[in-house]
PDB file of C-alpha atoms in Angstrom:
ATOM      1  CA  MET A   1     -16.739 -10.377  24.076  1.00 40.00           C
ATOM      2  CA  SER A   2     -14.224 -13.210  23.730  1.00 47.00           C
ATOM      3  CA  LEU A   3     -10.662 -12.308  22.837  1.00 45.00           C
ATOM      4  CA  LEU A   4     -10.902 -14.944  20.108  1.00 46.00           C
ATOM      5  CA  TRP A   5     -13.022 -12.547  18.102  1.00 49.00           C
ATOM      6  CA  ARG A   6      -9.987 -10.320  17.775  1.00 66.00           C
ATOM      7  CA  ASN A   7      -8.040 -12.942  15.842  1.00 88.00           C
ATOM      8  CA  GLU A   8      -7.058 -11.549  12.463  1.00 92.00           C
ATOM      9  CA  LEU A   9      -5.954 -12.764   9.062  1.00 95.00           C
ATOM     10  CA  ARG A  10      -3.777 -10.303   7.165  1.00 95.00           C
ATOM     11  CA  VAL A  11      -3.298 -10.780   3.437  1.00 97.00           C
ATOM     12  CA  VAL A  12      -0.961  -8.974   1.035  1.00 97.00           C
ATOM     13  CA  LEU A  13      -2.436  -9.542  -2.428  1.00 97.00           C
ATOM     14  CA  ALA A  14      -0.122  -9.309  -5.469  1.00 95.00           C
ATOM     15  CA  PRO A  15      -0.609 -10.639  -9.016  1.00 94.00           C
ATOM     16  CA  GLU A  16       1.669 -13.660  -8.626  1.00 93.00           C
ATOM     17  CA  GLN A  17       1.838 -14.188  -4.870  1.00 94.00           C
ATOM     18  CA  LEU A  18      -0.076 -13.968  -1.590  1.00 96.00           C
ATOM     19  CA  ALA A  19       1.509 -13.346   1.781  1.00 96.00           C
ATOM     20  CA  LEU A  20      -0.680 -14.428   4.686  1.00 96.00           C
ATOM     21  CA  VAL A  21      -0.249 -13.855   8.406  1.00 94.00           C
ATOM     22  CA  ARG A  22      -2.713 -15.124  10.998  1.00 93.00           C
ATOM     23  CA  LEU A  23      -2.618 -13.326  14.340  1.00 92.00           C
ATOM     24  CA  GLU A  24      -4.136 -14.775  17.496  1.00 88.00           C
ATOM     25  CA  TRP A  25      -4.846 -13.069  20.794  1.00 81.00           C
ATOM     26  CA  GLY A  26      -4.648 -14.583  24.244  1.00 79.00           C
ATOM     27  CA  LEU A  27      -3.947 -13.632  27.832  1.00 70.00           C
ATOM     28  CA  GLY A  28      -0.331 -13.245  28.864  1.00 64.00           C
ATOM     29  CA  GLY A  29       1.278 -12.344  32.145  1.00 61.00           C
ATOM     30  CA  ARG A  30       0.690  -8.636  31.539  1.00 66.00           C
ATOM     31  CA  GLY A  31      -2.674  -8.798  29.783  1.00 64.00           C
ATOM     32  CA  PRO A  32      -3.701  -9.412  26.159  1.00 74.00           C
ATOM     33  CA  ARG A  33      -0.886 -10.711  23.970  1.00 80.00           C
ATOM     34  CA  CYS A  34      -0.729 -11.134  20.204  1.00 84.00           C
ATOM     35  CA  SER A  35       1.104 -14.014  18.536  1.00 87.00           C
ATOM     36  CA  VAL A  36       1.649 -15.273  15.008  1.00 90.00           C
ATOM     37  CA  ALA A  37      -0.178 -18.558  14.418  1.00 90.00           C
ATOM     38  CA  LEU A  38       0.565 -18.769  10.680  1.00 90.00           C
ATOM     39  CA  LYS A  39       2.890 -17.229   8.106  1.00 94.00           C
ATOM     40  CA  SER A  40       2.821 -18.435   4.531  1.00 95.00           C
ATOM     41  CA  VAL A  41       3.559 -17.350   0.977  1.00 95.00           C
ATOM     42  CA  VAL A  42       1.336 -18.781  -1.741  1.00 96.00           C
ATOM     43  CA  ASP A  43       2.126 -18.605  -5.451  1.00 95.00           C
ATOM     44  CA  CYS A  44      -0.713 -17.604  -7.788  1.00 93.00           C
ATOM     45  CA  PRO A  45      -0.253 -19.377 -11.134  1.00 88.00           C
ATOM     46  CA  GLY A  46      -2.377 -17.825 -13.847  1.00 84.00           C
ATOM     47  CA  GLY A  47      -4.668 -19.719 -16.188  1.00 77.00           C
ATOM     48  CA  ASP A  48      -5.503 -19.427 -19.859  1.00 72.00           C
ATOM     49  CA  GLY A  49      -9.021 -18.293 -18.989  1.00 76.00           C
ATOM     50  CA  ASP A  50      -7.947 -15.400 -16.774  1.00 80.00           C
ATOM     51  CA  VAL A  51      -9.560 -12.169 -17.932  1.00 84.00           C
ATOM     52  CA  VAL A  52      -8.060  -9.726 -15.434  1.00 91.00           C
ATOM     53  CA  PRO A  53      -4.671  -9.763 -13.636  1.00 92.00           C
ATOM     54  CA  TRP A  54      -6.149 -10.547 -10.210  1.00 95.00           C
ATOM     55  CA  ASP A  55      -8.058 -13.698 -11.189  1.00 95.00           C
ATOM     56  CA  ALA A  56      -5.252 -16.060 -10.126  1.00 95.00           C
ATOM     57  CA  ALA A  57      -4.722 -14.212  -6.829  1.00 96.00           C
ATOM     58  CA  LEU A  58      -8.423 -14.396  -5.952  1.00 97.00           C
ATOM     59  CA  ARG A  59      -8.542 -18.112  -6.731  1.00 96.00           C
ATOM     60  CA  ALA A  60      -5.528 -18.745  -4.512  1.00 96.00           C
ATOM     61  CA  LEU A  61      -7.017 -16.623  -1.730  1.00 97.00           C
ATOM     62  CA  ASP A  62     -10.352 -18.440  -1.977  1.00 96.00           C
ATOM     63  CA  ALA A  63      -8.567 -21.775  -1.546  1.00 96.00           C
ATOM     64  CA  GLN A  64      -6.686 -20.503   1.504  1.00 95.00           C
ATOM     65  CA  LEU A  65      -9.795 -19.041   3.143  1.00 95.00           C
ATOM     66  CA  ALA A  66     -11.725 -22.252   2.551  1.00 94.00           C
ATOM     67  CA  GLN A  67      -9.357 -23.921   5.023  1.00 91.00           C
ATOM     68  CA  LEU A  68     -10.347 -21.307   7.628  1.00 86.00           C
ATOM     69  CA  SER A  69     -14.033 -21.112   6.736  1.00 75.00           C
ATOM     70  CA  GLY A  70     -16.157 -20.247   9.744  1.00 71.00           C
ATOM     71  CA  ALA A  71     -13.205 -19.326  11.957  1.00 76.00           C
ATOM     72  CA  ARG A  72     -13.887 -16.457  14.334  1.00 84.00           C
ATOM     73  CA  MET A  73     -11.569 -13.873  12.877  1.00 89.00           C
ATOM     74  CA  SER A  74     -11.547 -10.721  10.819  1.00 92.00           C
ATOM     75  CA  GLY A  75      -9.642 -10.072   7.606  1.00 95.00           C
ATOM     76  CA  ARG A  76      -7.453  -7.220   6.429  1.00 96.00           C
ATOM     77  CA  VAL A  77      -6.133  -6.990   2.857  1.00 97.00           C
ATOM     78  CA  ILE A  78      -3.248  -4.883   1.563  1.00 97.00           C
ATOM     79  CA  LEU A  79      -3.320  -4.484  -2.211  1.00 97.00           C
ATOM     80  CA  SER A  80      -0.140  -4.500  -4.259  1.00 96.00           C
ATOM     81  CA  ASN A  81       0.548  -1.326  -6.203  1.00 96.00           C
ATOM     82  CA  HIS A  82       0.083  -3.467  -9.316  1.00 96.00           C
ATOM     83  CA  PHE A  83      -3.623  -3.217  -8.479  1.00 96.00           C
ATOM     84  CA  SER A  84      -3.741   0.399  -7.275  1.00 96.00           C
ATOM     85  CA  ARG A  85      -3.534   3.785  -8.969  1.00 96.00           C
ATOM     86  CA  TYR A  86      -2.744   7.162  -7.410  1.00 97.00           C
ATOM     87  CA  THR A  87      -3.010  10.804  -8.291  1.00 96.00           C
ATOM     88  CA  MET A  88      -2.929  14.205  -6.603  1.00 94.00           C
ATOM     89  CA  VAL A  89      -6.181  16.148  -6.506  1.00 93.00           C
ATOM     90  CA  PRO A  90      -5.579  19.923  -6.364  1.00 91.00           C
ATOM     91  CA  TRP A  91      -7.482  22.021  -3.860  1.00 88.00           C
ATOM     92  CA  SER A  92     -10.590  23.735  -5.237  1.00 87.00           C
ATOM     93  CA  GLU A  93     -12.753  26.157  -3.296  1.00 85.00           C
ATOM     94  CA  MET A  94     -15.584  25.491  -5.772  1.00 84.00           C
ATOM     95  CA  LEU A  95     -16.392  22.064  -4.294  1.00 83.00           C
ATOM     96  CA  THR A  96     -19.278  22.103  -1.841  1.00 82.00           C
ATOM     97  CA  ASP A  97     -19.857  18.469  -0.798  1.00 87.00           C
ATOM     98  CA  ALA A  98     -18.447  14.919  -0.903  1.00 88.00           C
ATOM     99  CA  ALA A  99     -20.180  14.086  -4.182  1.00 92.00           C
ATOM    100  CA  GLU A 100     -18.496  17.018  -5.934  1.00 91.00           C
ATOM    101  CA  GLU A 101     -15.142  16.047  -4.409  1.00 90.00           C
ATOM    102  CA  GLN A 102     -15.525  12.518  -5.791  1.00 92.00           C
ATOM    103  CA  ALA A 103     -16.487  13.822  -9.233  1.00 93.00           C
ATOM    104  CA  TYR A 104     -13.501  16.177  -9.269  1.00 90.00           C
ATOM    105  CA  ALA A 105     -11.144  13.376  -8.168  1.00 92.00           C
ATOM    106  CA  ARG A 106     -12.517  11.118 -10.920  1.00 94.00           C
ATOM    107  CA  HIS A 107     -11.860  13.890 -13.430  1.00 94.00           C
ATOM    108  CA  CYS A 108      -8.223  14.097 -12.236  1.00 93.00           C
ATOM    109  CA  PHE A 109      -7.832  10.328 -12.619  1.00 94.00           C
ATOM    110  CA  HIS A 110      -9.449  10.456 -16.060  1.00 93.00           C
ATOM    111  CA  GLN A 111      -6.917  13.015 -17.233  1.00 92.00           C
ATOM    112  CA  GLN A 112      -4.054  10.772 -16.145  1.00 91.00           C
ATOM    113  CA  TYR A 113      -5.380   7.265 -16.847  1.00 92.00           C
ATOM    114  CA  GLY A 114      -8.195   7.580 -19.387  1.00 89.00           C
ATOM    115  CA  ALA A 115     -11.623   5.989 -19.589  1.00 85.00           C
ATOM    116  CA  ASP A 116     -10.792   2.962 -17.382  1.00 87.00           C
ATOM    117  CA  VAL A 117     -11.371   5.166 -14.346  1.00 90.00           C
ATOM    118  CA  GLU A 118     -15.132   4.820 -14.805  1.00 90.00           C
ATOM    119  CA  GLN A 119     -15.003   1.362 -13.207  1.00 92.00           C
ATOM    120  CA  TRP A 120     -12.669   2.288 -10.352  1.00 95.00           C
ATOM    121  CA  GLU A 121     -13.547   2.975  -6.716  1.00 95.00           C
ATOM    122  CA  LEU A 122     -11.845   6.130  -5.435  1.00 95.00           C
ATOM    123  CA  ARG A 123     -10.696   7.203  -1.995  1.00 94.00           C
ATOM    124  CA  LEU A 124      -9.364  10.585  -0.917  1.00 92.00           C
ATOM    125  CA  SER A 125      -6.938  11.037   1.967  1.00 89.00           C
ATOM    126  CA  PRO A 126      -8.195  13.768   4.333  1.00 82.00           C
ATOM    127  CA  GLU A 127      -6.229  16.985   4.147  1.00 79.00           C
ATOM    128  CA  ARG A 128      -6.503  20.563   5.378  1.00 78.00           C
ATOM    129  CA  PRO A 129      -8.191  23.202   3.174  1.00 79.00           C
ATOM    130  CA  GLN A 130      -5.929  24.815   0.567  1.00 81.00           C
ATOM    131  CA  LEU A 131      -3.828  21.631   0.233  1.00 85.00           C
ATOM    132  CA  ALA A 132      -3.872  18.983  -2.481  1.00 88.00           C
ATOM    133  CA  GLN A 133      -5.169  15.529  -1.567  1.00 91.00           C
ATOM    134  CA  LEU A 134      -3.702  12.149  -2.372  1.00 95.00           C
ATOM    135  CA  ALA A 135      -6.301   9.919  -4.031  1.00 95.00           C
ATOM    136  CA  SER A 136      -6.177   6.178  -4.635  1.00 96.00           C
ATOM    137  CA  ALA A 137      -8.224   4.064  -7.020  1.00 96.00           C
ATOM    138  CA  VAL A 138      -8.877   0.328  -7.350  1.00 97.00           C
ATOM    139  CA  ASP A 139     -10.926  -1.491  -9.958  1.00 97.00           C
ATOM    140  CA  THR A 140     -14.402  -2.132  -8.547  1.00 97.00           C
ATOM    141  CA  ARG A 141     -14.364  -5.685  -9.941  1.00 96.00           C
ATOM    142  CA  LEU A 142     -11.353  -6.550  -7.778  1.00 97.00           C
ATOM    143  CA  LEU A 143     -12.949  -5.065  -4.668  1.00 98.00           C
ATOM    144  CA  ASP A 144     -16.210  -6.904  -5.297  1.00 97.00           C
ATOM    145  CA  GLY A 145     -14.257 -10.120  -5.867  1.00 97.00           C
ATOM    146  CA  LEU A 146     -12.386  -9.723  -2.578  1.00 97.00           C
ATOM    147  CA  ARG A 147     -15.553  -9.010  -0.619  1.00 97.00           C
ATOM    148  CA  GLY A 148     -17.212 -12.018  -2.208  1.00 97.00           C
ATOM    149  CA  VAL A 149     -14.345 -14.375  -1.362  1.00 96.00           C
ATOM    150  CA  PHE A 150     -14.363 -13.374   2.310  1.00 95.00           C
ATOM    151  CA  GLN A 151     -18.139 -13.460   2.581  1.00 94.00           C
ATOM    152  CA  ARG A 152     -18.320 -16.891   0.932  1.00 94.00           C
ATOM    153  CA  ASN A 153     -15.909 -18.275   3.523  1.00 94.00           C
ATOM    154  CA  GLY A 154     -17.594 -16.642   6.497  1.00 92.00           C
ATOM    155  CA  ILE A 155     -14.735 -14.283   7.428  1.00 92.00           C
ATOM    156  CA  ALA A 156     -15.477 -10.628   8.113  1.00 93.00           C
ATOM    157  CA  LEU A 157     -13.437  -8.348   5.856  1.00 95.00           C
ATOM    158  CA  LYS A 158     -12.640  -5.264   7.927  1.00 95.00           C
ATOM    159  CA  SER A 159     -10.355  -3.275   5.635  1.00 95.00           C
ATOM    160  CA  ILE A 160      -8.782  -3.080   2.181  1.00 97.00           C
ATOM    161  CA  GLN A 161      -5.785  -0.769   1.850  1.00 95.00           C
ATOM    162  CA  PRO A 162      -3.506   0.124  -1.053  1.00 96.00           C
ATOM    163  CA  HIS A 163       0.110  -0.762  -0.300  1.00 96.00           C
ATOM    164  CA  LEU A 164       1.228   2.874  -0.416  1.00 95.00           C
ATOM    165  CA  MET A 165      -1.153   3.882   2.363  1.00 94.00           C
ATOM    166  CA  ALA A 166      -0.400   0.831   4.521  1.00 94.00           C
ATOM    167  CA  ALA A 167       3.359   1.414   4.279  1.00 94.00           C
ATOM    168  CA  TYR A 168       3.051   5.166   4.916  1.00 94.00           C
ATOM    169  CA  ASN A 169       0.823   4.678   7.950  1.00 92.00           C
ATOM    170  CA  ASN A 170       3.367   2.290   9.429  1.00 92.00           C
ATOM    171  CA  CYS A 171       6.182   4.813   8.923  1.00 92.00           C
ATOM    172  CA  ARG A 172       4.198   7.962   9.693  1.00 91.00           C
ATOM    173  CA  HIS A 173       6.333   8.619  12.784  1.00 89.00           C
ATOM    174  CA  VAL A 174       9.338   9.106  10.462  1.00 92.00           C
ATOM    175  CA  LEU A 175       7.660  10.815   7.516  1.00 92.00           C
ATOM    176  CA  GLN A 176       4.943  13.025   8.981  1.00 87.00           C
ATOM    177  CA  ASP A 177       6.978  16.239   9.243  1.00 88.00           C
ATOM    178  CA  CYS A 178       9.783  15.724   6.754  1.00 91.00           C
ATOM    179  CA  SER A 179      10.513  16.861   3.226  1.00 94.00           C
ATOM    180  CA  ALA A 180      11.724  13.815   1.356  1.00 95.00           C
ATOM    181  CA  TRP A 181      10.897  11.190  -1.236  1.00 96.00           C
ATOM    182  CA  PHE A 182       9.057   8.077  -0.138  1.00 97.00           C
ATOM    183  CA  ALA A 183       9.996   5.192  -2.466  1.00 96.00           C
ATOM    184  CA  LEU A 184       7.896   2.031  -2.243  1.00 96.00           C
ATOM    185  CA  TYR A 185       9.434  -1.023  -3.901  1.00 95.00           C
ATOM    186  CA  GLU A 186       7.659  -4.199  -4.967  1.00 94.00           C
ATOM    187  CA  PRO A 187       8.882  -6.777  -7.481  1.00 92.00           C
ATOM    188  CA  GLY A 188       7.999  -5.256 -10.834  1.00 94.00           C
ATOM    189  CA  SER A 189       6.668  -1.981  -9.398  1.00 95.00           C
ATOM    190  CA  LEU A 190       8.022   1.244  -7.935  1.00 96.00           C
ATOM    191  CA  CYS A 191       6.025   4.110  -6.438  1.00 97.00           C
ATOM    192  CA  LEU A 192       7.689   7.481  -5.814  1.00 97.00           C
ATOM    193  CA  ALA A 193       5.879  10.001  -3.620  1.00 96.00           C
ATOM    194  CA  LEU A 194       7.168  13.435  -2.636  1.00 96.00           C
ATOM    195  CA  LEU A 195       6.455  14.815   0.812  1.00 94.00           C
ATOM    196  CA  GLN A 196       6.967  18.476   1.633  1.00 92.00           C
ATOM    197  CA  GLN A 197       6.859  19.171   5.376  1.00 90.00           C
ATOM    198  CA  GLY A 198       4.948  15.939   5.709  1.00 89.00           C
ATOM    199  CA  ARG A 199       2.329  16.790   3.052  1.00 91.00           C
ATOM    200  CA  TRP A 200       1.782  14.804  -0.121  1.00 93.00           C
ATOM    201  CA  THR A 201       2.704  16.886  -3.165  1.00 93.00           C
ATOM    202  CA  SER A 202       3.407  14.338  -5.924  1.00 95.00           C
ATOM    203  CA  VAL A 203       3.038  10.622  -6.596  1.00 96.00           C
ATOM    204  CA  ARG A 204       4.081   8.449  -9.538  1.00 94.00           C
ATOM    205  CA  SER A 205       3.986   4.678 -10.060  1.00 94.00           C
ATOM    206  CA  MET A 206       5.907   2.775 -12.707  1.00 94.00           C
ATOM    207  CA  ARG A 207       6.757  -0.721 -13.814  1.00 94.00           C
ATOM    208  CA  ILE A 208      10.375  -1.740 -13.221  1.00 94.00           C
ATOM    209  CA  GLY A 209      12.741  -4.543 -14.158  1.00 92.00           C
ATOM    210  CA  ASN A 210      15.562  -6.285 -12.345  1.00 90.00           C
ATOM    211  CA  ASP A 211      17.833  -3.319 -13.089  1.00 90.00           C
ATOM    212  CA  TRP A 212      15.695  -0.924 -11.035  1.00 91.00           C
ATOM    213  CA  ARG A 213      18.604  -0.047  -8.711  1.00 88.00           C
ATOM    214  CA  ASP A 214      20.638   1.204 -11.664  1.00 89.00           C
ATOM    215  CA  THR A 215      17.759   3.361 -12.925  1.00 90.00           C
ATOM    216  CA  LEU A 216      16.382   4.605  -9.595  1.00 92.00           C
ATOM    217  CA  SER A 217      18.330   7.873  -9.654  1.00 92.00           C
ATOM    218  CA  LEU A 218      17.083   8.615 -13.170  1.00 92.00           C
ATOM    219  CA  GLN A 219      13.489   7.833 -12.162  1.00 93.00           C
ATOM    220  CA  LEU A 220      13.814  10.189  -9.204  1.00 94.00           C
ATOM    221  CA  GLU A 221      15.183  12.956 -11.407  1.00 93.00           C
ATOM    222  CA  ARG A 222      12.243  12.577 -13.788  1.00 92.00           C
ATOM    223  CA  ALA A 223       9.763  12.529 -10.923  1.00 93.00           C
ATOM    224  CA  ALA A 224      11.331  15.658  -9.415  1.00 92.00           C
ATOM    225  CA  LEU A 225      10.999  17.526 -12.703  1.00 91.00           C
ATOM    226  CA  LEU A 226       7.337  16.588 -13.007  1.00 89.00           C
ATOM    227  CA  ALA A 227       6.626  17.418  -9.364  1.00 88.00           C
ATOM    228  CA  GLU A 228       7.718  21.069  -9.754  1.00 75.00           C
ATOM    229  CA  ALA A 229       8.432  21.170  -6.012  1.00 74.00           C
ATOM    230  CA  GLN A 230       8.963  24.467  -4.234  1.00 73.00           C
ATOM    231  CA  GLU A 231      12.093  23.120  -2.560  1.00 79.00           C
ATOM    232  CA  GLU A 232      14.558  20.433  -3.550  1.00 85.00           C
ATOM    233  CA  SER A 233      14.463  17.208  -1.563  1.00 90.00           C
ATOM    234  CA  THR A 234      17.327  14.758  -1.974  1.00 93.00           C
ATOM    235  CA  THR A 235      16.580  12.374   0.897  1.00 95.00           C
ATOM    236  CA  VAL A 236      14.890   9.142  -0.214  1.00 95.00           C
ATOM    237  CA  PHE A 237      13.244   6.826   2.316  1.00 95.00           C
ATOM    238  CA  LEU A 238      13.026   3.392   0.719  1.00 94.00           C
ATOM    239  CA  TRP A 239      10.386   0.886   1.815  1.00 94.00           C
ATOM    240  CA  ALA A 240      11.721  -2.492   0.682  1.00 92.00           C
ATOM    241  CA  PRO A 241      11.841  -4.732   3.790  1.00 89.00           C
ATOM    242  CA  GLU A 242      12.536  -7.894   1.792  1.00 86.00           C
ATOM    243  CA  LEU A 243      15.723  -6.274   0.448  1.00 85.00           C
ATOM    244  CA  GLU A 244      17.190  -4.919   3.689  1.00 75.00           C
ATOM    245  CA  GLU A 245      20.105  -7.318   3.462  1.00 71.00           C
ATOM    246  CA  ASP A 246      21.092  -5.721   0.148  1.00 79.00           C
ATOM    247  CA  ALA A 247      23.192  -2.609  -0.213  1.00 79.00           C
ATOM    248  CA  LEU A 248      21.376   0.634  -0.816  1.00 79.00           C
ATOM    249  CA  PRO A 249      21.584   2.142  -4.305  1.00 78.00           C
ATOM    250  CA  GLU A 250      24.562   4.423  -4.766  1.00 77.00           C
ATOM    251  CA  SER A 251      24.222   8.023  -5.912  1.00 77.00           C
ATOM    252  CA  GLY A 252      26.178  11.208  -5.516  1.00 80.00           C
ATOM    253  CA  HIS A 253      22.996  13.287  -5.434  1.00 87.00           C
ATOM    254  CA  TRP A 254      20.400  11.205  -3.585  1.00 93.00           C
ATOM    255  CA  GLN A 255      20.721  10.072   0.037  1.00 93.00           C
ATOM    256  CA  PHE A 256      18.990   6.722   0.433  1.00 92.00           C
ATOM    257  CA  ARG A 257      17.774   5.299   3.741  1.00 92.00           C
ATOM    258  CA  TYR A 258      15.897   2.082   4.442  1.00 91.00           C
ATOM    259  CA  LEU A 259      12.684   2.452   6.407  1.00 91.00           C
ATOM    260  CA  GLN A 260      12.361   0.026   9.303  1.00 86.00           C
ATOM    261  CA  PRO A 261       8.835  -1.377   9.810  1.00 86.00           C
ATOM    262  CA  LEU A 262       7.265  -0.521  13.152  1.00 87.00           C
ATOM    263  CA  LEU A 263       6.095  -3.730  14.860  1.00 85.00           C
ATOM    264  CA  ARG A 264       4.284  -4.613  18.037  1.00 82.00           C
ATOM    265  CA  PRO A 265       6.907  -5.843  20.548  1.00 82.00           C
ATOM    266  CA  ASP A 266       5.180  -9.228  20.833  1.00 82.00           C
ATOM    267  CA  LEU A 267       5.500  -9.749  17.061  1.00 83.00           C
ATOM    268  CA  ALA A 268       9.183  -8.827  16.760  1.00 83.00           C
ATOM    269  CA  ASP A 269      10.413 -12.419  17.025  1.00 85.00           C
ATOM    270  CA  ALA A 270       8.204 -13.432  14.077  1.00 84.00           C
ATOM    271  CA  TYR A 271       9.529 -10.713  11.782  1.00 87.00           C
ATOM    272  CA  GLU A 272      10.657 -11.510   8.232  1.00 89.00           C
ATOM    273  CA  GLY A 273      11.066  -8.904   5.521  1.00 88.00           C
ATOM    274  CA  ARG A 274       8.696 -10.595   3.111  1.00 89.00           C
ATOM    275  CA  PHE A 275       5.910 -10.405   5.740  1.00 90.00           C
ATOM    276  CA  ALA A 276       6.660  -6.834   6.832  1.00 90.00           C
ATOM    277  CA  SER A 277       3.492  -5.294   5.392  1.00 90.00           C
ATOM    278  CA  ALA A 278       1.289  -7.979   6.931  1.00 90.00           C
ATOM    279  CA  LEU A 279       2.985  -7.830  10.344  1.00 88.00           C
ATOM    280  CA  SER A 280       3.123  -4.045  10.685  1.00 83.00           C
ATOM    281  CA  GLY A 281       0.282  -1.929  11.916  1.00 66.00           C
TER     282      GLY A 281
END
């Protein structure tokens, strides 16, 4: 099979902006080598006829893919937390198969988010028996829209990931055994997840304003109270690559640390914070 088939378009889809990275493979002196052929940020202006918050983003993505229509590449999409919902699903020994697990997870989402969950697609992160599972949910209409846009432009869509999972997987080498808070920042959104010995125990997402640094300690205190953790964790790993030039929030109680994205060595020269999610992995 030609190495060209391994070319990949990575898209980070947010309500008002797309980040796109096109990766190409070729032969280098030491074998296959990956390089960045394209990096771009595309604004997604909304229209009066938009019914759902992802309409503008899908239109912008469709226009970008039309320029690549028929290219031999695969696609990978990371969804902003504006489009994703999360909850913890407690362990239950009463569940006997995958269908019952899905029904139980939907019930947990329903308790937290209400009737909208009926049109969401759910995914459960694998976990050992006796432990709670992290579950994510995305509106089925968005997923169908994404699949349709890629299919219409002749590009194979290989994966769709919520931002929380994409960022965690990139930083798993740091987080997998620790007890700490994992804070995922996006403009207008903050997700706070608690890890205990590397296991998910709590997750909360919230809308934020420009003063989010001033309120971060308070948000963490609230999240800690709701988490009812068995042990106190005061370390906070912050995923906010586009803000790494800024000073960390100050707090006498919380110890903040920036997470550094893990990149392939041949992509390091192309790194920019705003493309971190698309370049990592």
